[in-house]
Every structure is written in structure tokens, then in C-alpha cells.
Short mmCIF file of C-alpha atoms and ligand atoms in Angstrom, two decimals:
data_model
loop_
_atom_site.label_atom_id
_atom_site.label_comp_id
_atom_site.label_asym_id
_atom_site.label_seq_id
_atom_site.Cartn_x
_atom_site.Cartn_y
_atom_site.Cartn_z
CA MET A 1 -0.26 18.69 10.18
CA LYS A 2 2.81 18.98 7.31
CA PHE A 3 6.18 17.57 8.19
CA THR A 4 9.07 19.02 6.62
CA PRO A 5 12.00 17.16 7.46
CA ALA A 6 15.41 18.73 7.91
CA LYS A 7 16.54 16.80 4.79
CA PRO A 8 14.58 15.60 1.88
CA PRO A 9 14.95 12.09 1.15
CA LEU A 10 16.76 10.71 -1.23
CA THR A 11 14.13 8.23 -1.72
CA GLY A 12 11.87 11.19 -2.86
CA GLU A 13 13.90 12.32 -6.07
CA THR A 14 13.52 11.27 -9.84
CA LEU A 15 16.21 11.08 -12.34
CA ASP A 16 15.59 14.92 -13.37
CA THR A 17 15.63 16.57 -9.97
CA LEU A 18 18.48 15.02 -8.84
CA THR A 19 20.44 15.38 -11.93
CA GLU A 20 19.52 19.18 -11.67
CA LYS A 21 20.53 19.08 -8.00
CA LEU A 22 23.85 17.99 -8.41
CA ARG A 23 24.00 20.16 -11.58
CA VAL A 24 23.94 22.98 -9.67
CA GLN A 25 27.14 21.20 -7.43
CA GLY A 26 29.13 20.97 -11.01
CA GLU A 27 28.23 17.70 -11.14
CA PRO A 28 28.33 15.72 -14.66
CA ALA A 29 24.63 14.50 -15.28
CA PHE A 30 25.67 10.74 -14.95
CA ARG A 31 26.47 11.13 -11.54
CA ALA A 32 22.52 11.12 -10.41
CA LYS A 33 22.26 7.68 -12.42
CA GLN A 34 25.32 6.32 -10.54
CA ILE A 35 23.45 7.08 -7.19
CA LEU A 36 20.49 5.73 -7.90
CA ASP A 37 22.02 2.59 -8.58
CA TRP A 38 23.51 2.40 -5.51
CA LEU A 39 20.26 3.30 -3.76
CA TYR A 40 17.87 0.71 -5.88
CA LYS A 41 20.51 -1.77 -7.42
CA LYS A 42 23.09 -2.16 -5.16
CA ARG A 43 20.78 -1.20 -1.80
CA ALA A 44 23.58 0.77 -0.36
CA ARG A 45 22.79 1.78 3.12
CA SER A 46 25.31 4.11 4.09
CA TRP A 47 27.06 7.03 1.93
CA ASP A 48 30.35 5.71 2.43
CA GLU A 49 29.31 2.63 0.70
CA MET A 50 28.92 4.51 -2.57
CA THR A 51 32.45 3.99 -3.22
CA ASN A 52 32.93 5.34 -6.86
CA LEU A 53 31.67 8.89 -5.80
CA SER A 54 34.55 11.30 -4.48
CA LYS A 55 34.51 12.12 -0.70
CA PRO A 56 33.59 15.73 -0.67
CA LEU A 57 30.28 14.43 -2.79
CA ARG A 58 29.27 11.94 -0.62
CA THR A 59 29.96 14.33 2.24
CA TRP A 60 27.39 16.66 0.25
CA LEU A 61 25.11 14.18 -0.21
CA ALA A 62 25.01 13.32 3.56
CA GLU A 63 24.37 16.95 4.32
CA SER A 64 21.97 17.60 1.59
CA PHE A 65 19.33 14.13 1.85
CA GLU A 66 18.62 11.58 4.11
CA LEU A 67 19.23 8.58 2.73
CA MET A 68 16.54 6.07 3.96
CA PRO A 69 13.41 8.59 5.90
CA ALA A 70 12.06 5.18 7.36
CA SER A 71 13.82 3.13 10.19
CA LEU A 72 12.52 -0.46 10.99
CA VAL A 73 11.33 -0.51 15.03
CA LEU A 74 9.67 -3.75 14.38
CA ASN A 75 9.11 -6.69 12.39
CA LYS A 76 6.53 -9.15 13.18
CA GLN A 77 6.33 -12.44 11.82
CA SER A 78 2.90 -14.52 11.52
CA GLU A 79 2.56 -18.42 11.74
CA ASP A 80 1.30 -17.93 8.22
CA VAL A 81 3.45 -16.25 5.59
CA THR A 82 2.82 -12.80 6.66
CA ASP A 83 5.57 -10.44 8.01
CA LYS A 84 4.64 -7.04 9.20
CA LEU A 85 7.16 -4.10 9.22
CA LEU A 86 6.60 -1.20 11.39
CA LEU A 87 8.28 1.69 10.34
CA GLU A 88 9.34 4.81 11.97
CA LEU A 89 9.37 7.98 10.18
CA GLY A 90 11.65 11.35 10.50
CA ASP A 91 8.51 13.06 13.04
CA ARG A 92 8.38 9.76 14.95
CA SER A 93 5.01 8.37 13.10
CA LEU A 94 4.31 4.96 12.80
CA ILE A 95 3.42 3.45 9.48
CA GLU A 96 3.17 -0.16 8.71
CA THR A 97 4.25 -1.93 5.76
CA VAL A 98 3.01 -5.93 4.87
CA ILE A 99 5.28 -8.81 3.20
CA ILE A 100 2.06 -11.56 2.28
CA ARG A 101 4.11 -14.32 0.74
CA VAL A 102 2.21 -16.81 -1.43
CA PRO A 103 3.50 -19.85 -1.35
CA GLN A 104 4.27 -21.74 -4.36
CA GLU A 105 3.55 -25.50 -5.04
CA GLY A 106 7.00 -27.69 -4.56
CA VAL A 107 9.10 -24.45 -3.79
CA GLY A 108 10.40 -23.29 -0.22
CA VAL A 109 8.47 -20.32 1.25
CA GLU A 110 11.91 -18.26 0.29
CA HIS A 111 10.66 -18.57 -3.38
CA SER A 112 7.08 -17.91 -2.83
CA ARG A 113 5.28 -14.97 -4.88
CA LYS A 114 5.35 -11.70 -3.13
CA THR A 115 2.61 -9.24 -2.58
CA ILE A 116 3.44 -5.83 -0.75
CA CYS A 117 0.92 -3.60 0.82
CA ILE A 118 1.78 0.09 1.56
CA SER A 119 0.46 2.74 3.34
CA THR A 120 0.02 6.37 1.84
CA GLN A 121 -1.02 8.23 5.11
CA VAL A 122 -0.67 8.42 8.25
CA GLY A 123 -4.33 7.51 9.66
CA CYS A 124 -6.96 8.36 7.67
CA GLY A 125 -9.46 10.94 7.56
CA MET A 126 -12.53 8.81 5.36
CA GLY A 127 -13.78 7.72 8.37
CA CYS A 128 -15.23 4.34 7.74
CA VAL A 129 -16.62 3.13 10.81
CA PHE A 130 -15.15 -0.46 10.78
CA CYS A 131 -11.70 0.88 10.15
CA ALA A 132 -8.81 0.95 12.72
CA SER A 133 -6.56 3.49 10.82
CA GLY A 134 -9.32 6.01 10.48
CA LEU A 135 -10.24 5.34 14.62
CA ALA A 136 -7.90 9.18 15.30
CA GLY A 137 -8.30 10.91 12.15
CA LEU A 138 -5.84 11.38 9.64
CA LYS A 139 -2.32 12.74 11.16
CA ARG A 140 -0.69 13.61 7.98
CA ASP A 141 0.43 12.74 4.14
CA LEU A 142 3.32 10.54 3.58
CA SER A 143 5.93 12.14 1.09
CA ALA A 144 7.30 10.61 -2.23
CA GLY A 145 9.97 9.43 -0.47
CA GLU A 146 8.51 7.79 2.50
CA ILE A 147 5.94 5.91 0.01
CA VAL A 148 9.08 4.61 -1.64
CA ALA A 149 10.91 4.15 1.32
CA GLN A 150 8.80 1.29 2.43
CA LEU A 151 9.71 -0.95 -0.57
CA LEU A 152 12.87 -0.12 -0.47
CA GLN A 153 13.13 -1.51 3.64
CA VAL A 154 11.10 -5.00 2.36
CA CYS A 155 14.33 -5.32 -0.45
CA TYR A 156 16.65 -4.72 3.08
CA ARG A 157 14.42 -7.08 4.57
CA GLU A 158 14.57 -10.18 1.99
CA ASP A 159 18.22 -9.31 1.15
CA ASP A 160 19.36 -10.01 4.74
CA ARG A 161 16.84 -13.53 4.39
CA THR A 162 18.22 -14.79 1.38
CA PRO A 163 21.41 -13.91 -0.72
CA ARG A 164 19.43 -14.58 -3.78
CA ALA A 165 17.25 -11.58 -3.26
CA ARG A 166 20.15 -9.06 -3.80
CA MET A 167 20.28 -10.17 -7.46
CA GLU A 168 16.98 -9.18 -8.51
CA LEU A 169 16.09 -5.74 -8.77
CA ALA A 170 12.38 -5.77 -7.09
CA SER A 171 12.33 -8.95 -4.39
CA PHE A 172 8.89 -8.39 -4.65
CA ASP A 173 6.28 -9.18 -7.04
CA ASN A 174 3.02 -7.35 -6.62
CA ILE A 175 2.90 -3.89 -4.83
CA VAL A 176 -0.75 -3.13 -3.35
CA VAL A 177 -1.80 0.12 -2.17
CA MET A 178 -4.03 -0.99 0.50
CA GLY A 179 -2.32 -0.23 3.96
CA MET A 180 -2.92 3.04 6.15
CA GLY A 181 -4.45 5.83 4.58
CA GLU A 182 -6.12 6.62 1.19
CA PRO A 183 -3.88 6.98 -1.91
CA LEU A 184 -6.43 9.09 -3.62
CA ALA A 185 -6.65 11.22 -1.04
CA ASN A 186 -2.40 11.69 -1.42
CA TYR A 187 -2.41 11.73 -5.36
CA ASP A 188 0.61 13.72 -5.94
CA ALA A 189 2.83 11.68 -3.90
CA LEU A 190 1.27 8.75 -4.57
CA LEU A 191 1.78 9.25 -7.87
CA ARG A 192 5.43 10.69 -7.88
CA ALA A 193 6.00 7.41 -5.80
CA LEU A 194 5.06 5.23 -8.07
CA ALA A 195 6.30 6.59 -11.16
CA ILE A 196 9.81 6.30 -8.97
CA LEU A 197 9.32 2.46 -8.26
CA ASN A 198 8.72 1.75 -12.14
CA ALA A 199 11.44 3.46 -13.44
CA ASP A 200 14.26 1.64 -14.69
CA TRP A 201 16.67 3.80 -12.87
CA GLY A 202 14.50 2.81 -9.53
CA LEU A 203 12.93 -0.70 -8.47
CA GLY A 204 11.60 -1.34 -12.41
CA VAL A 205 8.14 -2.70 -10.80
CA GLY A 206 5.55 -2.91 -14.15
CA ALA A 207 2.74 -0.53 -13.46
CA ARG A 208 0.02 -3.58 -14.02
CA ARG A 209 2.05 -5.22 -10.59
CA ILE A 210 0.48 -1.91 -8.86
CA THR A 211 -2.61 -2.24 -7.48
CA ILE A 212 -4.49 0.70 -5.95
CA SER A 213 -7.22 0.52 -3.88
CA THR A 214 -9.60 3.24 -3.06
CA SER A 215 -12.95 3.60 -0.56
CA GLY A 216 -14.25 5.83 -3.88
CA LEU A 217 -13.09 9.24 -4.48
CA VAL A 218 -14.67 9.87 -7.92
CA PRO A 219 -13.10 12.83 -9.47
CA LYS A 220 -8.92 11.34 -8.83
CA ILE A 221 -10.60 7.72 -10.04
CA LEU A 222 -11.47 9.89 -13.50
CA GLN A 223 -8.14 11.48 -13.09
CA LEU A 224 -6.13 7.98 -12.16
CA ALA A 225 -7.60 6.89 -15.73
CA ASP A 226 -6.05 9.49 -17.63
CA GLU A 227 -2.78 8.65 -16.01
CA LYS A 228 0.11 6.87 -18.84
CA LEU A 229 1.09 4.36 -16.54
CA GLY A 230 -1.87 2.03 -16.52
CA PHE A 231 -2.13 0.79 -12.95
CA ARG A 232 -4.67 -1.58 -11.47
CA LEU A 233 -7.62 -0.57 -9.54
CA ALA A 234 -9.46 -1.70 -6.51
CA ILE A 235 -12.46 -0.38 -4.97
CA SER A 236 -13.42 -0.37 -1.43
CA LEU A 237 -17.26 -1.37 -1.81
CA HIS A 238 -18.19 -2.61 1.39
CA GLY A 239 -21.84 -1.77 0.53
CA ALA A 240 -24.07 -2.47 -2.52
CA THR A 241 -26.43 0.28 -1.79
CA ASP A 242 -26.69 3.85 -0.75
CA ALA A 243 -28.71 3.10 2.45
CA VAL A 244 -26.30 0.13 3.69
CA ARG A 245 -22.83 1.85 2.43
CA GLU A 246 -23.18 5.52 3.62
CA GLN A 247 -24.17 3.77 7.20
CA ILE A 248 -20.59 3.01 7.16
CA MET A 249 -18.74 4.75 4.77
CA PRO A 250 -19.29 8.51 5.04
CA VAL A 251 -17.32 9.16 1.66
CA ASN A 252 -20.95 7.56 -0.20
CA LYS A 253 -22.53 10.97 0.77
CA ALA A 254 -20.65 12.84 -1.30
CA PHE A 255 -20.08 10.10 -3.58
CA PRO A 256 -22.75 7.92 -3.68
CA LEU A 257 -23.12 4.58 -6.50
CA ALA A 258 -24.65 6.81 -9.07
CA LYS A 259 -21.49 8.75 -9.16
CA LEU A 260 -19.21 5.63 -8.37
CA VAL A 261 -20.27 3.12 -10.98
CA PRO A 262 -20.14 5.37 -13.82
CA ALA A 263 -16.51 6.46 -13.13
CA VAL A 264 -15.30 2.63 -12.17
CA ARG A 265 -16.86 1.76 -15.77
CA ALA A 266 -14.74 5.04 -17.33
CA PHE A 267 -11.39 3.24 -15.75
CA SER A 268 -11.81 0.08 -16.44
CA GLU A 269 -12.80 0.44 -20.61
CA LYS A 270 -9.85 3.04 -20.55
CA HIS A 271 -7.60 0.58 -19.33
CA GLY A 272 -9.08 -2.88 -20.50
CA ARG A 273 -8.80 -4.51 -17.38
CA MET A 274 -10.78 -6.15 -14.53
CA VAL A 275 -11.08 -3.59 -11.47
CA THR A 276 -11.81 -5.57 -8.46
CA LEU A 277 -14.68 -4.64 -5.68
CA GLU A 278 -13.56 -5.17 -2.19
CA PHE A 279 -16.34 -6.29 0.24
CA ILE A 280 -15.46 -7.15 3.75
CA LEU A 281 -18.37 -9.38 5.28
CA ILE A 282 -19.73 -7.76 8.26
CA ASP A 283 -22.19 -9.57 10.28
CA GLY A 284 -25.56 -8.17 10.48
CA VAL A 285 -24.67 -4.88 8.47
CA ASN A 286 -24.00 -6.25 4.89
CA ASP A 287 -24.03 -9.66 4.58
CA SER A 288 -27.43 -10.41 3.59
CA LEU A 289 -28.88 -12.02 0.47
CA ALA A 290 -30.29 -8.67 -1.01
CA GLN A 291 -26.90 -7.03 -0.80
CA ALA A 292 -25.24 -10.06 -2.17
CA ALA A 293 -27.83 -9.67 -5.39
CA ALA A 294 -27.08 -5.88 -5.44
CA LEU A 295 -23.03 -6.66 -5.55
CA ARG A 296 -23.87 -9.54 -8.09
CA ASP A 297 -25.62 -7.03 -10.30
CA ILE A 298 -22.84 -4.40 -9.72
CA ALA A 299 -20.10 -6.82 -10.42
CA GLN A 300 -21.78 -8.10 -13.39
CA ASP A 301 -22.59 -4.31 -14.89
CA LEU A 302 -18.88 -3.23 -14.52
CA HIS A 303 -17.31 -6.84 -15.27
CA ALA A 304 -15.73 -6.67 -12.24
CA HIS A 305 -14.07 -9.29 -10.08
CA VAL A 306 -15.19 -9.56 -6.39
CA ASN A 307 -12.76 -10.06 -3.17
CA LEU A 308 -15.12 -11.09 -0.45
CA ILE A 309 -13.44 -10.27 2.78
CA PRO A 310 -14.40 -11.95 6.07
CA TYR A 311 -14.14 -8.83 8.68
CA ASN A 312 -11.35 -9.02 10.82
CA THR A 313 -11.90 -7.61 14.68
CA VAL A 314 -11.17 -4.11 15.59
CA GLN A 315 -10.12 -3.50 19.34
CA ASP A 316 -12.73 -1.30 20.82
CA LEU A 317 -14.86 -2.09 17.34
CA PRO A 318 -18.43 -3.77 18.03
CA TRP A 319 -17.91 -5.47 14.09
CA LYS A 320 -17.68 -9.04 13.64
CA ARG A 321 -17.69 -11.21 10.93
CA PRO A 322 -20.39 -13.63 9.69
CA SER A 323 -20.55 -17.37 10.12
CA LEU A 324 -18.77 -19.64 7.40
CA THR A 325 -22.15 -20.66 6.62
CA ARG A 326 -23.24 -16.99 6.06
CA GLN A 327 -19.89 -15.86 4.38
CA GLU A 328 -20.45 -19.22 1.83
CA ARG A 329 -24.37 -18.83 1.06
CA PHE A 330 -23.30 -14.79 0.37
CA ALA A 331 -20.50 -16.25 -2.33
CA ASP A 332 -22.89 -18.86 -3.75
CA VAL A 333 -25.44 -15.65 -5.31
CA LEU A 334 -22.28 -14.36 -6.85
CA ARG A 335 -20.72 -17.82 -8.13
CA ALA A 336 -24.38 -18.81 -9.70
CA ALA A 337 -24.27 -16.14 -11.72
CA ARG A 338 -21.01 -16.56 -13.05
CA VAL A 339 -19.46 -13.74 -11.24
CA SER A 340 -15.70 -13.98 -10.65
CA VAL A 341 -15.42 -14.11 -6.57
CA THR A 342 -12.67 -15.20 -4.14
CA LEU A 343 -13.94 -15.57 -0.35
CA ARG A 344 -10.31 -14.70 1.51
CA ARG A 345 -8.72 -16.23 4.01
CA GLU A 346 -7.32 -13.57 4.94
CA LYS A 347 -3.65 -13.96 5.67
CA GLY A 348 -1.80 -12.58 8.74
CA HIS A 349 -4.76 -12.82 11.16
CA ASP A 350 -2.53 -13.26 14.11
CA ILE A 351 -0.41 -10.18 13.71
CA ASP A 352 -3.14 -7.49 13.88
CA ALA A 353 -3.58 -7.58 9.99
CA ALA A 354 -6.26 -5.68 9.61
CA CYS A 355 -5.22 -2.02 8.66
CA GLY A 356 -4.12 0.37 10.94
CA GLN A 357 -4.23 -2.22 13.89
CA LEU A 358 -0.56 -2.82 14.87
CA ARG A 359 0.25 0.91 14.57
CA LEU A 360 -2.87 1.23 17.18
CA LYS A 361 -1.66 -1.09 19.33
CA THR A 362 2.15 0.08 19.35
CA GLU A 363 0.63 4.08 19.74
CA LYS A 364 -1.13 2.98 22.77
CA ASP A 365 1.51 1.04 24.20
CA ARG A 366 3.65 3.94 23.70
CA GLU A 367 1.42 6.33 25.29
CA LEU A 368 1.31 4.47 28.37
CA ALA A 369 4.96 3.87 28.56
CA GLU A 370 5.61 8.08 28.21
CA THR A 371 3.11 8.80 30.64
CA PRO A 372 5.03 9.62 33.56
N1 SAH B 401 -8.33 3.35 2.00
C1 SAH B 401 -8.18 2.69 1.08
C2 SAH B 401 -6.78 1.59 1.19
C3 SAH B 401 -6.48 1.29 2.36
S1 SAH B 401 -7.72 -0.04 3.19
C4 SAH B 401 -9.47 1.93 1.04
O1 SAH B 401 -10.38 1.94 1.70
O2 SAH B 401 -9.36 1.50 -0.31
C5 SAH B 401 -7.51 -1.94 2.63
C6 SAH B 401 -8.58 -2.53 2.74
O3 SAH B 401 -8.69 -3.08 4.31
C7 SAH B 401 -9.99 -1.71 2.30
O4 SAH B 401 -10.91 -2.44 1.48
C8 SAH B 401 -10.60 -1.78 3.71
O5 SAH B 401 -11.92 -1.18 3.86
C9 SAH B 401 -10.10 -3.16 4.53
N2 SAH B 401 -10.28 -3.13 5.95
C10 SAH B 401 -10.49 -1.97 6.84
N3 SAH B 401 -10.53 -2.12 8.10
C11 SAH B 401 -10.85 -3.81 8.14
C12 SAH B 401 -10.89 -4.77 8.74
N4 SAH B 401 -11.13 -4.59 10.04
N5 SAH B 401 -11.26 -6.18 8.22
C13 SAH B 401 -10.91 -6.56 7.30
N6 SAH B 401 -10.74 -5.24 6.06
C14 SAH B 401 -10.50 -4.18 6.71
FE1 SF4 B 402 -9.37 5.07 5.56
FE2 SF4 B 402 -9.36 2.38 4.04
FE3 SF4 B 402 -9.93 2.44 6.38
FE4 SF4 B 402 -11.84 3.72 5.06
S1 SF4 B 402 -10.71 1.62 5.11
S2 SF4 B 402 -11.02 4.70 6.94
S3 SF4 B 402 -10.68 4.79 3.58
S4 SF4 B 402 -7.84 3.42 5.24
#
């Protein structure tokens, strides 16, 4: 299902497209930069704040664009340092954006490094059996403007928290495209959004501070390798042999390891940067020592970093994480081979951190509330 909003979002415009629209209105070229400065640098939240624009221009802008296509409906803060924003789009779809704060030694939490996890679709069509995002399938792709809006909402949130945030261009350090949806299945909107976030007239986020996570769409990984901007890449592996991986990730049938691994190798050779292999540990499914050994071999071959993530329980799904001992034994197989590995104690467990869960719950509540 496609959603065409009544007015296009301003957050989906590039300097070029906005300049062109303004030119048709008889406005000089520098206006576009002025407007984007209001949006990204001065963080104006209404057209009336844009005081160096004439009243008729402001009226035209208000009639022509949605300033912010995503509104904040819920902000859940966990006991550790994770903030989850539930955002509502023009068609009432819900998406999640997560702020993960990594405290720095000796400074308060307001000075922590911040990684923002963003969504690229409403739902997901990839059908991984363990994942809350994919349970109800794909509802629709997000537009570039809706993807960018998530980061701007994070800036608003941080601006409200500390006056200091306003003085910085982007009030966060890194972006991970690991929220709801398969980013490479919405390739064009994603790349347009990332170009806007990267631009100096946008939020100025360096490509190396942006990580795209994919379940393994091989042709798109190869396409991404050819892009000018060098984003970081993470692969949701979750199975180190085809037999295990295809049980839990249907995408493995179209793109088995024999296709995926060479594509990842091509990507990392082109960019000269380590790729991350994400591996969620699910009890009795992919946590055997044989899987650990197979994962070790792939990681060594690709010279990749491995991120082990104990599975987060999802309501209505039968899977659970292995015991701590089992997790450690798995990690030890990789460590013994000097593979770069982290065993994550994931943040935000108490606010339904696993992707898609907060939305799922809110949609269920909504259905209940709206059933007569
Ligand atoms: N669709 C992309 C990006 C979003 S998913 C992808 O799959 O890579 C972000 C990560 O969270 C993926 O590695 C995904 O497999 C993982 N994940 C999904 N459900 C999870 C759960 N219940 N517990 C832990 N990780 C989960
Ligand atoms: Fe989609 Fe990623 Fe979840 Fe798989 S893990 S269903 S690709 S969001």
C-alpha cells in the first residue's frame, strides 16, 4: 500500500529540488538554503519562526509542504539509557526511533555518546521468524522525508533536554539503520534520506557514522558498494550454515551464503572497512558450538567483526535466549581464533527494545480501544 500525503514533506527535499520549486515561484536561489537552515540548523518547528522570509512566502510554504511529517505520540525511557520515540505518520502508521546513550566515563548522561536507530519501512516483508517487525508483513515503505524526520525529531527531543544540544548541528553521534524494515528493500528512499542527512545544508552526518543493516539482499549490497558515500554495513547473519539460516530467514533461499559471503567481501574490499556480522543467539536454534565454528570461519574469511546479541523475547513467539554460560561458550570459540567479537548486553530490554515490539503493542492497544 502506497501513501501519498496531501503535501510533500519539507524533510524530503534536497537543496536542488527545493531551489527548483522556489525558482518556479520567482524566488532567488539562496532562499532554499535559508529555508533548510531554518529546518536543520535553527530547528524551526513552525513556518512563522522563519522570520527572514516574507509573509507571502511563508504562506506559500505552508500550503505547499508539510514541515514535519512525523509527530511524537509516545516517548518511553528505560531505566538504562535508552529512549524510544513512537512516531505517527500522516496515514496514522506508527514507526519507532530509538536513542541509545552510551555513557562516557566521568561525565553525566547528557554528555553521553548517542546512537540513533531508525526505521525504513512500516512493518517488514522479509518474514524472519523471530522478528516482531515482520509479524504482520510489510505495510509500506517510508518516504525519504519520513526517514529524515526521525532524526529531526531526535534533535527536537535533545534540544528540549539540554540547551547545549541546540548549538550542535546533529545532536547525536551515529546512526544505525536497524529499526523496523529492511533498508535495502527501500533503497532509493533510503539513499535520498541519507544524502540529506549527510549534506552540509542538512544535518552534516558523515557517511562513516552511518551503519546500514541488511538481512542480505545481495544485488542491493553490490549496488551499495558502488555508491559514492561510504556507509558502514552490518549483515544480519543469524545462521552460519544454509541449513540453519534458511529455517529462520526466508531470504536465505534466494540469497544463500554462497552468494551472500562474496557480496559482503566485495563490499568490504571496495571500502576497506570492517563489516559487522550480527548474530542473535536463540536457544536451541543457532547456538551450537558447530554454529560458532562455522561463524568463526566466515568472520575470518571476511575479516569481519561479530556482534553477538542474546535474543529478546517477543510476545507470542516461542524463542528465547540461551543461558549466560552457553552465550559465553559460543563467544569463546570466536575469541580463541582472535575474531573481533562483542557479546552485547542489549540496551532498552525493559522498553521492548527488540525491533518492532513497541509498535506492535501500541497497535494492539489501539485496535482494542477502537473496537466498539
Ligand atoms: N531488517 C534489517 C534491519 C533491522 S533489524 C536487518 O534485519 O538487518 C535489526 C536487528 O535486530 C537485526 O539484526 C535483527 O535480526 C535483530 N532482531 C530482530 N528481532 C530481534 C529480537 N527479538 N531480539 C534480538 N534481535 C532481534
Ligand atoms: Fe525484517 Fe530485519 Fe526483522 Fe528480518 S530481522 S523481519 S529483515 S526487520
